[in-house]
């Protein structure tokens, strides 16, 4: 677990890090810098007015809340699915394991159209739910469902490998010491799962904030109610207002970056703690 | 966190002695909940795609997936994937090697930067290249002078796809290689193995499952990318339309069945890679058992 | 801490990976062979050209065969069917007259998005967009002259359309005119005017109606449109999205739509399910066409591009226009289709709204009248 000290006998540090930073710069950093440059065309006041406009604020709230709700639901069910797939045996397991990756493979627009068709008042699910007074399509619930779909693989696929390699011995020992299953889970298994769960949660959440393709179909796009932040970026673009669009994009970008950084730091700390034991 | 992280389902993990698993009732309930959730969230949309696709009969289905525009879109999509995925594979290995085998300052920031494309809205991932290479962009005038087309042509589509799928392989390999540590490589190095030898003989065999899995995910995402590509494609029919964009076009032309038929093609494409993965896993695990 | 036993047992032949590499290479090979196939196809069509050129020469003294030419027409969403048919017609005409093969590539999308793509470097020879404002934006970047709209007849608009109501069969809510849209329990479907060109026409038609009814009182007109948008349950980002919401999802009682889109939905998606209602007053929608000077001069396609747009005004093309539910501007053709396109009072953007620039700043720009409808607390 511990890396080499200051001088490693392994070769290739310069080459691999050099290439990593070069490629990262060309594909990600330099293009993203364009967002900053474009936004710099605005004065500070214009920038502030753009990103704190009432509709923009409402859209951040909707994007954040639905992404948060979706990520939390994925956290619970993603863990459950990973647990079931790794630990239990049942028919069709391999197939179901493959199903988990589908949200990555399906174009987001297709997912959006399919979900809207299902949850619209005349759809398969919608026609069951509408008599109960539950509206899904064209409400924040619909947005949340689309984001659950988009984010599910992130949680399952980060938890699964760790769960797979958990040491049986520790669990054995816990049982011998008389711990109940639930207690073993909470005290022995959970701490190991927290770092991957955090990562999965962060990735699903970050992806959810920015998602556009699947959400525009199911959200209904009502200003102040179901209008998401990426849609406002599109709206600005439609009016040839590039700086306004990049200003909102910048706020979202910084928010995502800070959140990912915090999560990565937390994970790094918990890794170090485990390594030190 | 001992031992290697394997990305595939090993039988071992599900063969557990009674005392360290749950009671049958709990197990069945948990499996039931998990399957119900998957059915609602993943299976239902999938089923609706296939139902819609075949609504107008098999002829419409066949006609729409063999349409020249659909085929040219398929070719463009595959071509894009063939460039983007290997690029990201090389990057993923290099990044994981640097991050997991060495200690240096700013590692967390680097990992976060690698994660960043996950968090960037697809709308923005396309826009950044327009801001850079578009006619009004920073390099626009220079590109126009030299008659190089990036936006609204293949290079733009490849760039946007590469951006969106950028972190997949690195993300898969970094935790895996971190967990594996450096002992084996160090041992090989002290026995006099050279850099590439160490990589091919020691590291690669250890990470190949994670790598394969990363490639499959990266591939799946690259095939399905819609938002970012839509911004840089220019939507020229038969020329810069990828499969997801073609689906949108069909849908907008009220050819719902045709559009879902092409969408189901994408689902099948994804399923094929996943099936190949399962076969490879199964073969190698049976080989392994034979050896033991 | 780690015991790495798992690693050792997991060491498998690298063959499996090689299989994947081989697969990838095979696929790459496919891509290449495809390109080769395309090249061959091009060569074949070139051969065909010269062959047919010869037959033509024997029949009548046609001009020397010229090298094949390609145009890119960047258009908006609802013209797909029209241009698919028109491109065929024009290619035949051009071949006969100039003995030159012309292929017209199409790009469709939201009008504003398409205009932006051209500004950002999409090399369109001609643009055929939903509103003049979107072409003005291209002209602002010096791609074409500021007075481009004078280049062709009738404001460079070879076909027009208007905004109508699409209601469910039998018109159960009894919707006849704009003020019926504000009745209790009526749900109106329209796309978002900020992202859809078509929706701006919808909005302006409603505004114009209210202004007229209230004797030019702008405050009353504003009240009318904000009340109208309270009846809108879903604001899709594009015109076709709205049609899908109304037709497929079964939401809403009335869809505000382009006349051509309304006809298309009725004919494509169910004559027994919907009907078209003409309000007492609507707006004359003029989707203009233009040549992108900068591109045609660079590519040397000016001659054919101009012919392409001019040919839209001929009788043959105008018939096609009418068959695709756009209103023809050529009198002789318009007369033949009077039953399809009833006469109604139409406002014009230049006459009643002071042109697109003014309408855009006043209504649709950030902070404009439309935004005030959705300001919290209003």
PDB file of C-alpha atoms in Angstrom, chain A:
ATOM      1  CA  UNK A   1       0.000   0.000   0.000  1.00  0.00           C
ATOM      2  CA  UNK A   2       2.743   2.451   0.748  1.00  0.00           C
ATOM      3  CA  UNK A   3       4.406   4.068  -2.213  1.00  0.00           C
ATOM      4  CA  UNK A   4       8.122   4.366  -2.609  1.00  0.00           C
ATOM      5  CA  UNK A   5      10.004   6.922  -0.606  1.00  0.00           C
ATOM      6  CA  UNK A   6      11.476   9.986  -2.212  1.00  0.00           C
ATOM      7  CA  UNK A   7      13.654   7.943  -4.526  1.00  0.00           C
ATOM      8  CA  UNK A   8      12.128   4.935  -6.158  1.00  0.00           C
ATOM      9  CA  UNK A   9      14.029   2.221  -7.947  1.00  0.00           C
ATOM     10  CA  UNK A  10      11.165   1.903 -10.421  1.00  0.00           C
ATOM     11  CA  UNK A  11      11.677   3.554 -13.799  1.00  0.00           C
ATOM     12  CA  UNK A  12       9.332   5.647 -15.858  1.00  0.00           C
ATOM     13  CA  UNK A  13       8.284   8.338 -13.404  1.00  0.00           C
ATOM     14  CA  UNK A  14       9.313  11.200 -15.654  1.00  0.00           C
ATOM     15  CA  UNK A  15       7.848   9.617 -18.750  1.00  0.00           C
ATOM     16  CA  UNK A  16       4.512   8.607 -17.268  1.00  0.00           C
ATOM     17  CA  UNK A  17       3.905  11.780 -15.276  1.00  0.00           C
ATOM     18  CA  UNK A  18       5.118  13.905 -18.157  1.00  0.00           C
ATOM     19  CA  UNK A  19       2.749  12.228 -20.576  1.00  0.00           C
ATOM     20  CA  UNK A  20      -0.114  12.361 -18.075  1.00  0.00           C
ATOM     21  CA  UNK A  21       0.268  16.084 -17.578  1.00  0.00           C
ATOM     22  CA  UNK A  22       0.760  16.742 -21.283  1.00  0.00           C
ATOM     23  CA  UNK A  23      -2.339  14.782 -22.307  1.00  0.00           C
ATOM     24  CA  UNK A  24      -4.383  16.198 -19.451  1.00  0.00           C
ATOM     25  CA  UNK A  25      -3.426  19.695 -20.556  1.00  0.00           C
ATOM     26  CA  UNK A  26      -4.199  19.172 -24.216  1.00  0.00           C
ATOM     27  CA  UNK A  27      -7.532  17.423 -23.791  1.00  0.00           C
ATOM     28  CA  UNK A  28      -8.897  18.909 -20.587  1.00  0.00           C
ATOM     29  CA  UNK A  29      -7.068  21.861 -19.072  1.00  0.00           C
ATOM     30  CA  UNK A  30      -6.377  24.094 -22.054  1.00  0.00           C
ATOM     31  CA  UNK A  31      -9.899  23.716 -23.467  1.00  0.00           C
ATOM     32  CA  UNK A  32     -11.423  24.351 -20.046  1.00  0.00           C
ATOM     33  CA  UNK A  33      -9.251  27.432 -19.717  1.00  0.00           C
ATOM     34  CA  UNK A  34     -11.251  28.769 -22.650  1.00  0.00           C
ATOM     35  CA  UNK A  35     -14.230  29.016 -20.285  1.00  0.00           C
ATOM     36  CA  UNK A  36     -12.240  31.275 -17.978  1.00  0.00           C
ATOM     37  CA  UNK A  37     -10.952  33.415 -20.814  1.00  0.00           C
ATOM     38  CA  UNK A  38     -14.417  33.889 -22.268  1.00  0.00           C
ATOM     39  CA  UNK A  39     -15.887  34.742 -18.880  1.00  0.00           C
ATOM     40  CA  UNK A  40     -13.101  37.257 -18.329  1.00  0.00           C
ATOM     41  CA  UNK A  41     -14.780  39.308 -21.062  1.00  0.00           C
ATOM     42  CA  UNK A  42     -17.424  40.241 -18.484  1.00  0.00           C
ATOM     43  CA  UNK A  43     -16.921  42.844 -15.818  1.00  0.00           C
ATOM     44  CA  UNK A  44     -17.169  41.617 -12.262  1.00  0.00           C
ATOM     45  CA  UNK A  45     -20.624  43.161 -11.880  1.00  0.00           C
ATOM     46  CA  UNK A  46     -21.950  41.654 -15.095  1.00  0.00           C
ATOM     47  CA  UNK A  47     -20.592  38.295 -13.980  1.00  0.00           C
ATOM     48  CA  UNK A  48     -22.191  38.596 -10.568  1.00  0.00           C
ATOM     49  CA  UNK A  49     -25.535  39.703 -12.029  1.00  0.00           C
ATOM     50  CA  UNK A  50     -25.532  36.789 -14.456  1.00  0.00           C
ATOM     51  CA  UNK A  51     -24.757  34.091 -11.942  1.00  0.00           C
ATOM     52  CA  UNK A  52     -27.043  35.408  -9.191  1.00  0.00           C
ATOM     53  CA  UNK A  53     -30.099  36.132 -11.323  1.00  0.00           C
ATOM     54  CA  UNK A  54     -33.188  34.738  -9.596  1.00  0.00           C
ATOM     55  CA  UNK A  55     -33.861  32.178 -12.319  1.00  0.00           C
ATOM     56  CA  UNK A  56     -30.254  31.079 -12.366  1.00  0.00           C
ATOM     57  CA  UNK A  57     -30.273  30.666  -8.591  1.00  0.00           C
ATOM     58  CA  UNK A  58     -33.466  28.626  -8.817  1.00  0.00           C
ATOM     59  CA  UNK A  59     -31.873  26.424 -11.452  1.00  0.00           C
ATOM     60  CA  UNK A  60     -28.796  25.780  -9.277  1.00  0.00           C
ATOM     61  CA  UNK A  61     -31.123  24.777  -6.485  1.00  0.00           C
ATOM     62  CA  UNK A  62     -33.046  22.376  -8.707  1.00  0.00           C
ATOM     63  CA  UNK A  63     -29.896  20.891 -10.224  1.00  0.00           C
ATOM     64  CA  UNK A  64     -28.241  20.493  -6.833  1.00  0.00           C
ATOM     65  CA  UNK A  65     -31.258  19.079  -5.015  1.00  0.00           C
ATOM     66  CA  UNK A  66     -32.244  16.578  -7.686  1.00  0.00           C
ATOM     67  CA  UNK A  67     -28.618  15.487  -8.166  1.00  0.00           C
ATOM     68  CA  UNK A  68     -28.249  15.128  -4.405  1.00  0.00           C
ATOM     69  CA  UNK A  69     -31.456  13.116  -4.067  1.00  0.00           C
ATOM     70  CA  UNK A  70     -30.471  10.893  -6.976  1.00  0.00           C
ATOM     71  CA  UNK A  71     -26.957  10.350  -5.634  1.00  0.00           C
ATOM     72  CA  UNK A  72     -28.294   9.466  -2.173  1.00  0.00           C
ATOM     73  CA  UNK A  73     -30.760   6.965  -3.602  1.00  0.00           C
ATOM     74  CA  UNK A  74     -27.982   5.519  -5.729  1.00  0.00           C
ATOM     75  CA  UNK A  75     -25.773   5.316  -2.665  1.00  0.00           C
ATOM     76  CA  UNK A  76     -28.242   3.059  -0.876  1.00  0.00           C
ATOM     77  CA  UNK A  77     -29.390   0.965  -3.809  1.00  0.00           C
ATOM     78  CA  UNK A  78     -25.986   0.926  -5.493  1.00  0.00           C
ATOM     79  CA  UNK A  79     -24.477  -0.579  -2.358  1.00  0.00           C
ATOM     80  CA  UNK A  80     -27.314  -3.068  -2.156  1.00  0.00           C
ATOM     81  CA  UNK A  81     -26.911  -4.121  -5.787  1.00  0.00           C
ATOM     82  CA  UNK A  82     -23.151  -4.445  -5.463  1.00  0.00           C
ATOM     83  CA  UNK A  83     -23.605  -6.461  -2.263  1.00  0.00           C
ATOM     84  CA  UNK A  84     -26.116  -8.825  -3.825  1.00  0.00           C
ATOM     85  CA  UNK A  85     -24.044  -9.257  -6.982  1.00  0.00           C
ATOM     86  CA  UNK A  86     -20.837  -9.991  -5.108  1.00  0.00           C
ATOM     87  CA  UNK A  87     -22.030 -12.066  -2.188  1.00  0.00           C
ATOM     88  CA  UNK A  88     -25.066 -14.045  -3.241  1.00  0.00           C
ATOM     89  CA  UNK A  89     -25.734 -16.582  -5.931  1.00  0.00           C
ATOM     90  CA  UNK A  90     -28.897 -16.498  -7.968  1.00  0.00           C
ATOM     91  CA  UNK A  91     -29.863 -17.338 -11.534  1.00  0.00           C
ATOM     92  CA  UNK A  92     -29.121 -14.726 -14.199  1.00  0.00           C
ATOM     93  CA  UNK A  93     -26.552 -12.959 -12.072  1.00  0.00           C
ATOM     94  CA  UNK A  94     -24.063 -12.405 -14.905  1.00  0.00           C
ATOM     95  CA  UNK A  95     -26.730 -10.860 -17.078  1.00  0.00           C
ATOM     96  CA  UNK A  96     -27.878  -8.554 -14.329  1.00  0.00           C
ATOM     97  CA  UNK A  97     -24.282  -7.604 -13.681  1.00  0.00           C
ATOM     98  CA  UNK A  98     -24.042  -6.525 -17.313  1.00  0.00           C
ATOM     99  CA  UNK A  99     -27.273  -4.542 -17.086  1.00  0.00           C
ATOM    100  CA  UNK A 100     -25.681  -2.215 -14.568  1.00  0.00           C
ATOM    101  CA  UNK A 101     -23.393  -0.764 -17.245  1.00  0.00           C
ATOM    102  CA  UNK A 102     -26.178   0.028 -19.681  1.00  0.00           C
ATOM    103  CA  UNK A 103     -26.789   3.589 -18.512  1.00  0.00           C
ATOM    104  CA  UNK A 104     -23.239   4.363 -19.631  1.00  0.00           C
ATOM    105  CA  UNK A 105     -23.847   2.910 -23.047  1.00  0.00           C
ATOM    106  CA  UNK A 106     -27.246   4.349 -23.823  1.00  0.00           C
ATOM    107  CA  UNK A 107     -27.181   7.824 -25.356  1.00  0.00           C
ATOM    108  CA  UNK A 108     -28.556  10.157 -22.733  1.00  0.00           C
ATOM    109  CA  UNK A 109     -31.207  11.478 -25.120  1.00  0.00           C
ATOM    110  CA  UNK A 110     -32.537   7.963 -25.671  1.00  0.00           C
ATOM    111  CA  UNK A 111     -32.689   7.390 -21.947  1.00  0.00           C
ATOM    112  CA  UNK A 112     -34.552  10.660 -21.555  1.00  0.00           C
ATOM    113  CA  UNK A 113     -37.071   9.854 -24.261  1.00  0.00           C
ATOM    114  CA  UNK A 114     -37.636   6.326 -22.945  1.00  0.00           C
ATOM    115  CA  UNK A 115     -38.096   7.503 -19.359  1.00  0.00           C
ATOM    116  CA  UNK A 116     -40.461  10.276 -20.427  1.00  0.00           C
ATOM    117  CA  UNK A 117     -42.518   7.796 -22.430  1.00  0.00           C
ATOM    118  CA  UNK A 118     -42.769   5.511 -19.384  1.00  0.00           C
ATOM    119  CA  UNK A 119     -43.555   8.148 -16.790  1.00  0.00           C
ATOM    120  CA  UNK A 120     -45.771  10.468 -18.850  1.00  0.00           C
ATOM    121  CA  UNK A 121     -49.422  10.309 -17.695  1.00  0.00           C
ATOM    122  CA  UNK A 122     -50.225   7.950 -20.600  1.00  0.00           C
ATOM    123  CA  UNK A 123     -47.104   5.769 -20.159  1.00  0.00           C
ATOM    124  CA  UNK A 124     -46.641   2.371 -18.525  1.00  0.00           C
ATOM    125  CA  UNK A 125     -45.765   3.713 -15.095  1.00  0.00           C
ATOM    126  CA  UNK A 126     -47.443   7.072 -15.463  1.00  0.00           C
ATOM    127  CA  UNK A 127     -50.867   5.543 -16.022  1.00  0.00           C
ATOM    128  CA  UNK A 128     -50.468   3.581 -12.771  1.00  0.00           C
ATOM    129  CA  UNK A 129     -49.202   6.519 -10.765  1.00  0.00           C
ATOM    130  CA  UNK A 130     -51.464   9.289 -12.040  1.00  0.00           C
ATOM    131  CA  UNK A 131     -54.651   7.871 -10.438  1.00  0.00           C
ATOM    132  CA  UNK A 132     -52.748   7.881  -7.120  1.00  0.00           C
ATOM    133  CA  UNK A 133     -52.088  11.577  -7.621  1.00  0.00           C
ATOM    134  CA  UNK A 134     -48.372  11.080  -8.206  1.00  0.00           C
ATOM    135  CA  UNK A 135     -46.933  13.070 -11.087  1.00  0.00           C
ATOM    136  CA  UNK A 136     -43.467  12.044 -12.190  1.00  0.00           C
ATOM    137  CA  UNK A 137     -42.778  13.301 -15.708  1.00  0.00           C
ATOM    138  CA  UNK A 138     -42.356  17.092 -15.924  1.00  0.00           C
ATOM    139  CA  UNK A 139     -41.713  17.431 -12.180  1.00  0.00           C
ATOM    140  CA  UNK A 140     -38.514  17.349 -10.083  1.00  0.00           C
ATOM    141  CA  UNK A 141     -39.260  13.668  -9.368  1.00  0.00           C
ATOM    142  CA  UNK A 142     -38.858  12.969 -13.081  1.00  0.00           C
ATOM    143  CA  UNK A 143     -35.525  14.765 -13.143  1.00  0.00           C
ATOM    144  CA  UNK A 144     -34.423  12.723 -10.136  1.00  0.00           C
ATOM    145  CA  UNK A 145     -35.363   9.459 -11.826  1.00  0.00           C
ATOM    146  CA  UNK A 146     -33.368  10.377 -14.924  1.00  0.00           C
ATOM    147  CA  UNK A 147     -30.383  11.213 -12.741  1.00  0.00           C
ATOM    148  CA  UNK A 148     -30.697   7.944 -10.816  1.00  0.00           C
ATOM    149  CA  UNK A 149     -30.524   6.140 -14.136  1.00  0.00           C
ATOM    150  CA  UNK A 150     -27.454   8.106 -15.230  1.00  0.00           C
ATOM    151  CA  UNK A 151     -25.585   7.771 -11.924  1.00  0.00           C
ATOM    152  CA  UNK A 152     -26.295   4.189 -10.833  1.00  0.00           C
ATOM    153  CA  UNK A 153     -23.257   2.532 -12.476  1.00  0.00           C
ATOM    154  CA  UNK A 154     -20.873   4.948 -10.773  1.00  0.00           C
ATOM    155  CA  UNK A 155     -21.791   3.742  -7.288  1.00  0.00           C
ATOM    156  CA  UNK A 156     -22.121   0.041  -8.107  1.00  0.00           C
ATOM    157  CA  UNK A 157     -18.871  -0.077 -10.026  1.00  0.00           C
ATOM    158  CA  UNK A 158     -16.778   1.678  -7.422  1.00  0.00           C
ATOM    159  CA  UNK A 159     -18.113  -0.378  -4.510  1.00  0.00           C
ATOM    160  CA  UNK A 160     -18.109  -3.745  -6.236  1.00  0.00           C
ATOM    161  CA  UNK A 161     -14.345  -4.370  -6.528  1.00  0.00           C
ATOM    162  CA  UNK A 162     -13.676  -3.405  -2.930  1.00  0.00           C
ATOM    163  CA  UNK A 163     -16.489  -5.566  -1.657  1.00  0.00           C
ATOM    164  CA  UNK A 164     -15.130  -8.405  -3.760  1.00  0.00           C
ATOM    165  CA  UNK A 165     -11.746  -8.300  -2.081  1.00  0.00           C
ATOM    166  CA  UNK A 166     -12.782  -7.805   1.507  1.00  0.00           C
ATOM    167  CA  UNK A 167     -10.891 -10.165   3.702  1.00  0.00           C
ATOM    168  CA  UNK A 168     -13.035 -13.026   4.886  1.00  0.00           C
ATOM    169  CA  UNK A 169     -10.746 -13.532   7.848  1.00  0.00           C
ATOM    170  CA  UNK A 170     -11.776 -10.323   9.538  1.00  0.00           C
ATOM    171  CA  UNK A 171     -15.408 -11.245   9.288  1.00  0.00           C
ATOM    172  CA  UNK A 172     -14.604 -14.711  10.582  1.00  0.00           C
ATOM    173  CA  UNK A 173     -12.828 -13.218  13.528  1.00  0.00           C
ATOM    174  CA  UNK A 174     -15.770 -10.941  14.263  1.00  0.00           C
ATOM    175  CA  UNK A 175     -18.123 -13.907  14.248  1.00  0.00           C
ATOM    176  CA  UNK A 176     -15.862 -15.830  16.576  1.00  0.00           C
ATOM    177  CA  UNK A 177     -15.861 -12.916  18.935  1.00  0.00           C
ATOM    178  CA  UNK A 178     -19.627 -13.261  18.997  1.00  0.00           C
ATOM    179  CA  UNK A 179     -20.630 -10.277  16.878  1.00  0.00           C
ATOM    180  CA  UNK A 180     -23.997 -10.361  15.185  1.00  0.00           C
ATOM    181  CA  UNK A 181     -24.275  -9.974  11.425  1.00  0.00           C
ATOM    182  CA  UNK A 182     -25.563  -6.408  11.568  1.00  0.00           C
ATOM    183  CA  UNK A 183     -22.842  -5.416  14.007  1.00  0.00           C
ATOM    184  CA  UNK A 184     -20.189  -7.046  11.830  1.00  0.00           C
ATOM    185  CA  UNK A 185     -21.529  -5.143   8.897  1.00  0.00           C
ATOM    186  CA  UNK A 186     -21.505  -1.834  10.712  1.00  0.00           C
ATOM    187  CA  UNK A 187     -18.200  -2.197  12.480  1.00  0.00           C
ATOM    188  CA  UNK A 188     -16.109  -4.297  10.110  1.00  0.00           C
ATOM    189  CA  UNK A 189     -17.459  -4.018   6.588  1.00  0.00           C
ATOM    190  CA  UNK A 190     -18.809  -0.487   6.485  1.00  0.00           C
ATOM    191  CA  UNK A 191     -15.541   1.298   7.315  1.00  0.00           C
ATOM    192  CA  UNK A 192     -13.904  -0.463   4.386  1.00  0.00           C
ATOM    193  CA  UNK A 193     -16.717   0.554   2.079  1.00  0.00           C
ATOM    194  CA  UNK A 194     -16.848   4.201   3.000  1.00  0.00           C
ATOM    195  CA  UNK A 195     -14.077   5.386   0.647  1.00  0.00           C
ATOM    196  CA  UNK A 196     -15.501   3.728  -2.481  1.00  0.00           C
ATOM    197  CA  UNK A 197     -19.008   4.777  -1.488  1.00  0.00           C
ATOM    198  CA  UNK A 198     -17.849   8.351  -1.165  1.00  0.00           C
ATOM    199  CA  UNK A 199     -16.188   8.237  -4.563  1.00  0.00           C
ATOM    200  CA  UNK A 200     -19.229   6.689  -6.185  1.00  0.00           C
ATOM    201  CA  UNK A 201     -21.496   9.217  -4.541  1.00  0.00           C
ATOM    202  CA  UNK A 202     -19.297  12.119  -5.627  1.00  0.00           C
ATOM    203  CA  UNK A 203     -19.094  10.945  -9.216  1.00  0.00           C
ATOM    204  CA  UNK A 204     -22.827  10.295  -9.472  1.00  0.00           C
ATOM    205  CA  UNK A 205     -23.569  13.657  -7.887  1.00  0.00           C
ATOM    206  CA  UNK A 206     -21.145  15.576 -10.091  1.00  0.00           C
ATOM    207  CA  UNK A 207     -22.448  13.866 -13.197  1.00  0.00           C
ATOM    208  CA  UNK A 208     -26.015  14.640 -12.138  1.00  0.00           C
ATOM    209  CA  UNK A 209     -25.427  18.370 -11.726  1.00  0.00           C
ATOM    210  CA  UNK A 210     -24.194  18.670 -15.286  1.00  0.00           C
ATOM    211  CA  UNK A 211     -26.551  16.247 -16.997  1.00  0.00           C
ATOM    212  CA  UNK A 212     -28.515  17.703 -19.894  1.00  0.00           C
ATOM    213  CA  UNK A 213     -29.505  15.229 -22.589  1.00  0.00           C
ATOM    214  CA  UNK A 214     -31.735  12.953 -20.549  1.00  0.00           C
ATOM    215  CA  UNK A 215     -33.203  15.644 -18.331  1.00  0.00           C
ATOM    216  CA  UNK A 216     -34.561  18.110 -20.904  1.00  0.00           C
ATOM    217  CA  UNK A 217     -37.090  15.583 -22.100  1.00  0.00           C
ATOM    218  CA  UNK A 218     -38.511  14.631 -18.736  1.00  0.00           C
ATOM    219  CA  UNK A 219     -38.160  17.906 -16.844  1.00  0.00           C
ATOM    220  CA  UNK A 220     -40.720  20.053 -18.663  1.00  0.00           C
ATOM    221  CA  UNK A 221     -38.258  22.965 -18.382  1.00  0.00           C
ATOM    222  CA  UNK A 222     -40.555  25.265 -16.409  1.00  0.00           C
ATOM    223  CA  UNK A 223     -38.669  28.334 -15.226  1.00  0.00           C
ATOM    224  CA  UNK A 224     -38.169  28.452 -11.438  1.00  0.00           C
ATOM    225  CA  UNK A 225     -39.714  25.000 -11.084  1.00  0.00           C
ATOM    226  CA  UNK A 226     -38.000  22.416 -13.257  1.00  0.00           C
ATOM    227  CA  UNK A 227     -35.432  24.417 -15.179  1.00  0.00           C
ATOM    228  CA  UNK A 228     -31.943  22.964 -14.701  1.00  0.00           C
ATOM    229  CA  UNK A 229     -28.722  24.954 -14.857  1.00  0.00           C
ATOM    230  CA  UNK A 230     -27.346  23.316 -18.041  1.00  0.00           C
ATOM    231  CA  UNK A 231     -30.561  24.325 -19.824  1.00  0.00           C
ATOM    232  CA  UNK A 232     -29.951  27.953 -18.895  1.00  0.00           C
ATOM    233  CA  UNK A 233     -26.503  27.648 -20.433  1.00  0.00           C
ATOM    234  CA  UNK A 234     -28.165  26.450 -23.627  1.00  0.00           C
ATOM    235  CA  UNK A 235     -30.643  29.320 -23.431  1.00  0.00           C
ATOM    236  CA  UNK A 236     -27.813  31.836 -23.205  1.00  0.00           C
ATOM    237  CA  UNK A 237     -26.038  30.220 -26.130  1.00  0.00           C
ATOM    238  CA  UNK A 238     -29.210  30.426 -28.157  1.00  0.00           C
ATOM    239  CA  UNK A 239     -29.068  34.194 -27.733  1.00  0.00           C
ATOM    240  CA  UNK A 240     -25.417  34.278 -28.825  1.00  0.00           C
ATOM    241  CA  UNK A 241     -24.486  35.231 -25.270  1.00  0.00           C
ATOM    242  CA  UNK A 242     -21.302  33.191 -24.936  1.00  0.00           C
ATOM    243  CA  UNK A 243     -19.934  35.057 -21.938  1.00  0.00           C
ATOM    244  CA  UNK A 244     -23.173  34.630 -20.009  1.00  0.00           C
ATOM    245  CA  UNK A 245     -23.190  30.929 -20.815  1.00  0.00           C
ATOM    246  CA  UNK A 246     -19.605  30.436 -19.747  1.00  0.00           C
ATOM    247  CA  UNK A 247     -20.220  32.424 -16.551  1.00  0.00           C
ATOM    248  CA  UNK A 248     -22.863  29.939 -15.405  1.00  0.00           C
ATOM    249  CA  UNK A 249     -20.685  27.090 -16.619  1.00  0.00           C
ATOM    250  CA  UNK A 250     -17.797  28.440 -14.582  1.00  0.00           C
ATOM    251  CA  UNK A 251     -19.814  28.462 -11.374  1.00  0.00           C
ATOM    252  CA  UNK A 252     -20.861  24.854 -11.958  1.00  0.00           C
ATOM    253  CA  UNK A 253     -17.336  23.854 -12.863  1.00  0.00           C
ATOM    254  CA  UNK A 254     -15.792  25.338  -9.739  1.00  0.00           C
ATOM    255  CA  UNK A 255     -18.478  23.777  -7.561  1.00  0.00           C
ATOM    256  CA  UNK A 256     -17.863  20.331  -9.051  1.00  0.00           C
ATOM    257  CA  UNK A 257     -14.114  20.685  -8.798  1.00  0.00           C
ATOM    258  CA  UNK A 258     -14.188  21.704  -5.138  1.00  0.00           C
ATOM    259  CA  UNK A 259     -16.508  18.862  -4.281  1.00  0.00           C
ATOM    260  CA  UNK A 260     -14.421  16.259  -6.073  1.00  0.00           C
ATOM    261  CA  UNK A 261     -11.300  17.635  -4.435  1.00  0.00           C
ATOM    262  CA  UNK A 262     -12.813  17.325  -0.965  1.00  0.00           C
ATOM    263  CA  UNK A 263     -13.906  13.765  -1.639  1.00  0.00           C
ATOM    264  CA  UNK A 264     -10.538  12.778  -3.045  1.00  0.00           C
ATOM    265  CA  UNK A 265      -8.850  14.316  -0.030  1.00  0.00           C
ATOM    266  CA  UNK A 266     -11.132  12.456   2.373  1.00  0.00           C
ATOM    267  CA  UNK A 267     -10.450   9.244   0.570  1.00  0.00           C
ATOM    268  CA  UNK A 268      -6.734   9.827   0.569  1.00  0.00           C
ATOM    269  CA  UNK A 269      -6.832  10.456   4.309  1.00  0.00           C
ATOM    270  CA  UNK A 270      -8.789   7.328   5.033  1.00  0.00           C
ATOM    271  CA  UNK A 271      -6.434   5.335   2.806  1.00  0.00           C
ATOM    272  CA  UNK A 272      -3.510   6.643   4.749  1.00  0.00           C
ATOM    273  CA  UNK A 273      -5.168   5.757   8.014  1.00  0.00           C
ATOM    274  CA  UNK A 274      -5.773   2.208   6.830  1.00  0.00           C
ATOM    275  CA  UNK A 275      -2.226   1.983   5.546  1.00  0.00           C
ATOM    276  CA  UNK A 276      -0.840   3.178   8.855  1.00  0.00           C
ATOM    277  CA  UNK A 277      -2.631   0.487  10.834  1.00  0.00           C
TER     278      UNK A 277
END
